Amino acid sequence: VLTDWFGPLADELSRAGMYRLVSYHRPGYGSSTLPSQPISMAGQAECCLALMRHLGITEAHLVGHSIGACIALQAALQQPEAVASVGLLEPPVMTATADPSPALNVLRASAALWKKGDVAGAMDAFMRGIVDLDYERVLDTVLGIWREDALKGTNAFFQADQPALQGWRFGKAEAERVRQSAILFLGESSTRVNPIREPVHNTLLSWLPSSEGHILEGASHLLPLQAPARMAALLTAFYKARITAQNHS
């Protein structure tokens, strides 16, 4: 629900100086407006791919957090030649766990608050049940000013993201079509916040044909804010390994 999830990680990656780094606001977040019609996951992926075309980028390593990671997977299926690899930070692929109810129950409860007009209550219920019980301390420490942005993002989340995710189908068959290399990240404490995290992480590692996984000590679903240097180092090593493999092929 925040536009600045990736700020610290983007800063760390930019310091590595290996690649051109592009970060954008998805529909409804930050300075991007919501579309007048409902947007599907395919539409969300097309926003990313269209931006790449606009910027003259023919191929990119995509990194996404939460629903953004699902969008990266969709883009890899939708236009595989444009996606060099996918970096996946705790994607909520509900079909990758035998019991998605711990997450779905939180989403239903927070959605009910949002429908009643209690945006702040919906945000708090979502953040405590999905993200991190101590989210306010982390965000106050790392971002400082974030509440207004989070409230706007909460509206976008329930208006656009949740309907798109509910209509998205991604299972083992779709995962096996993702031929790009994938690197997956899981916060060490994320499963204590919501039990779906580790099962989804492990299932995706088993489904995706070329994947590696990393657990980040002391991190929750706020992992790009809590462990940006570690993640940047792992992503950089991952990209270098892909280059070495291509040069030797």
XYZ file of C-alpha atoms in Angstrom:
249
model
C 0.000 0.000 0.000
C 3.079 2.267 -0.062
C 4.858 3.803 -3.032
C 8.172 3.907 -1.143
C 8.520 0.183 -0.344
C 11.427 0.035 -2.780
C 13.199 3.283 -1.898
C 16.027 1.848 0.247
C 16.489 -1.194 -2.009
C 16.545 0.993 -5.121
C 19.180 3.192 -3.493
C 21.348 0.166 -2.733
C 20.996 -1.217 -6.261
C 21.786 2.145 -7.841
C 25.020 2.276 -5.862
C 26.079 -0.991 -7.484
C 26.069 0.860 -10.818
C 25.566 -2.263 -12.930
C 22.268 -1.449 -14.578
C 19.854 1.294 -15.485
C 17.277 1.299 -12.702
C 13.626 2.165 -13.397
C 10.984 2.356 -10.667
C 7.382 3.326 -11.383
C 4.075 3.882 -9.592
C 1.430 1.317 -10.448
C -2.141 2.497 -11.206
C -3.606 4.302 -8.209
C -0.335 4.681 -6.315
C 1.812 7.776 -5.886
C 1.354 10.092 -8.864
C -0.385 7.448 -11.026
C -4.159 7.616 -11.393
C -6.585 4.732 -11.218
C -8.022 3.646 -14.586
C -11.693 4.309 -15.188
C -12.286 0.596 -15.788
C -11.204 -2.402 -13.652
C -7.660 -3.515 -14.417
C -6.672 -7.188 -14.532
C -3.295 -8.674 -13.690
C -2.658 -8.864 -17.431
C -3.448 -5.144 -17.585
C -1.119 -4.463 -14.656
C 1.657 -6.372 -16.435
C 0.967 -4.468 -19.638
C 1.468 -1.167 -17.769
C 4.989 -2.322 -16.915
C 5.708 -3.651 -20.405
C 4.295 -0.524 -22.066
C 6.543 1.662 -19.906
C 9.526 -0.424 -20.991
C 8.597 0.064 -24.639
C 8.127 3.796 -24.088
C 11.616 4.011 -22.575
C 13.168 1.908 -25.330
C 13.961 -0.990 -22.976
C 13.802 -4.269 -24.901
C 14.652 -6.534 -21.958
C 14.721 -6.045 -18.182
C 15.233 -7.873 -14.917
C 11.933 -7.383 -13.072
C 11.803 -7.157 -9.290
C 8.440 -7.051 -7.544
C 7.232 -7.017 -3.953
C 3.979 -8.682 -2.872
C 1.400 -8.138 -5.663
C 4.191 -6.508 -7.667
C 5.919 -9.899 -7.677
C 2.763 -11.487 -9.103
C 2.773 -8.816 -11.813
C 6.398 -9.698 -12.618
C 5.383 -13.340 -13.057
C 2.490 -12.340 -15.288
C 4.772 -10.151 -17.403
C 7.217 -13.063 -17.776
C 4.372 -15.158 -19.179
C 2.874 -12.365 -21.233
C 5.986 -11.151 -23.027
C 8.822 -13.563 -22.192
C 11.311 -11.978 -24.570
C 11.109 -8.715 -22.594
C 11.837 -10.280 -19.197
C 15.399 -11.385 -18.447
C 14.670 -12.643 -14.919
C 12.232 -12.170 -12.068
C 12.999 -11.169 -8.492
C 10.085 -12.158 -6.278
C 9.612 -10.679 -2.799
C 6.883 -12.709 -1.100
C 4.291 -12.920 -3.904
C 0.828 -13.812 -2.510
C 0.169 -16.736 -4.877
C -2.780 -18.263 -3.043
C -2.778 -21.415 -5.174
C 0.721 -22.209 -3.881
C -0.513 -23.110 -0.398
C -2.921 -25.830 0.690
C -4.542 -23.398 3.132
C -4.778 -19.755 2.018
C -7.403 -18.973 4.676
C -5.049 -17.129 7.091
C -4.426 -14.499 4.416
C -7.927 -14.535 2.954
C -9.505 -14.018 6.384
C -7.391 -10.905 6.972
C -8.209 -9.587 3.511
C -11.943 -10.110 4.031
C -11.903 -8.392 7.418
C -9.886 -5.414 6.195
C -12.009 -5.156 3.016
C -15.159 -5.018 5.172
C -13.711 -2.051 7.077
C -12.735 -0.327 3.829
C -16.249 -0.779 2.381
C -17.647 0.915 5.492
C -15.408 3.906 4.812
C -12.897 3.125 7.560
C -9.782 3.424 5.390
C -7.418 3.850 8.349
C -8.886 0.802 10.089
C -8.643 -1.252 6.907
C -5.017 -0.257 6.463
C -4.157 -1.134 10.065
C -5.922 -4.519 9.927
C -4.164 -5.380 6.676
C -0.743 -4.257 7.866
C -0.967 -6.107 11.182
C -2.380 -9.298 9.685
C -0.357 -9.495 6.471
C 2.725 -7.316 6.782
C 4.143 -6.834 10.300
C 2.573 -6.338 13.724
C 5.194 -3.679 14.413
C 4.816 -1.968 11.026
C 4.375 1.545 12.430
C 7.746 1.511 14.193
C 9.517 0.199 11.075
C 7.888 2.751 8.777
C 8.442 5.611 11.208
C 12.117 4.653 11.464
C 12.841 4.045 7.781
C 10.434 6.363 5.959
C 9.364 8.915 8.557
C 6.394 10.368 6.667
C 4.182 7.616 5.227
C 0.598 7.656 6.560
C -1.032 9.836 3.882
C 0.621 7.768 1.159
C -0.482 4.541 2.853
C -4.096 5.683 3.079
C -4.145 6.551 -0.628
C -2.509 3.217 -1.371
C -5.115 1.395 0.711
C -7.843 2.721 -1.589
C -5.888 1.609 -4.660
C -5.261 -1.761 -3.053
C -8.934 -2.535 -2.533
C -10.184 -0.829 -5.690
C -7.662 -2.262 -8.148
C -5.202 -4.767 -6.718
C -7.502 -7.129 -4.863
C -10.056 -7.586 -7.675
C -7.181 -8.165 -10.110
C -5.496 -10.699 -7.841
C -8.748 -12.545 -7.154
C -9.283 -12.989 -10.895
C -5.704 -14.114 -11.550
C -4.934 -17.766 -12.153
C -1.359 -18.869 -11.542
C -0.678 -22.494 -10.665
C 1.927 -25.142 -11.335
C 1.202 -25.235 -15.076
C 1.698 -21.484 -15.413
C 4.828 -21.558 -13.233
C 6.379 -24.225 -15.431
C 6.015 -21.849 -18.394
C 8.216 -19.253 -16.684
C 11.527 -20.067 -18.348
C 13.372 -17.074 -16.920
C 15.605 -17.487 -13.887
C 13.892 -16.482 -10.654
C 15.231 -15.376 -7.283
C 12.790 -15.537 -4.369
C 13.032 -13.762 -1.017
C 11.257 -14.605 2.244
C 11.421 -12.620 5.471
C 12.427 -14.816 8.384
C 9.545 -13.587 10.539
C 6.928 -13.338 7.785
C 5.373 -16.726 8.471
C 4.811 -15.746 12.114
C 2.804 -12.764 10.873
C 0.802 -14.829 8.374
C 1.215 -18.605 7.964
C 0.928 -18.634 4.157
C 4.381 -17.148 3.574
C 6.713 -20.124 3.925
C 4.432 -22.649 2.157
C 4.009 -20.276 -0.797
C 7.757 -19.619 -0.932
C 8.634 -23.309 -0.895
C 5.967 -24.286 -3.410
C 7.052 -21.628 -5.886
C 10.653 -22.805 -5.573
C 9.476 -26.304 -6.494
C 7.262 -25.064 -9.350
C 9.538 -22.578 -11.104
C 11.996 -24.444 -13.371
C 15.027 -22.239 -12.639
C 14.850 -20.664 -9.208
C 16.763 -19.998 -6.019
C 15.489 -18.850 -2.654
C 16.821 -16.757 0.204
C 15.516 -16.193 3.733
C 16.339 -12.776 5.176
C 17.122 -12.828 8.872
C 15.141 -10.426 11.032
C 12.851 -9.347 8.182
C 9.092 -9.538 7.669
C 6.972 -8.600 4.658
C 8.691 -5.211 5.024
C 11.888 -6.887 3.795
C 12.832 -4.271 1.143
C 12.856 -1.697 3.952
C 14.491 -3.932 6.557
C 17.234 -5.685 4.570
C 17.950 -3.570 1.459
C 21.743 -4.001 1.474
C 21.522 -7.787 1.809
C 18.896 -8.016 -0.922
C 20.875 -5.753 -3.258
C 23.977 -7.915 -2.776
C 22.032 -11.089 -3.524
C 20.364 -9.562 -6.595
C 23.686 -8.272 -7.903
C 25.305 -11.703 -7.480
C 22.289 -13.291 -9.176
C 22.589 -10.971 -12.187
C 26.345 -11.494 -12.448
C 25.833 -15.267 -12.443
C 23.323 -14.946 -15.297
C 25.829 -12.897 -17.317
C 28.598 -15.436 -16.689
C 26.349 -18.301 -17.729
C 25.337 -16.488 -20.933
C 28.968 -15.743 -21.801
C 29.886 -19.411 -21.417
C 26.923 -20.722 -23.401
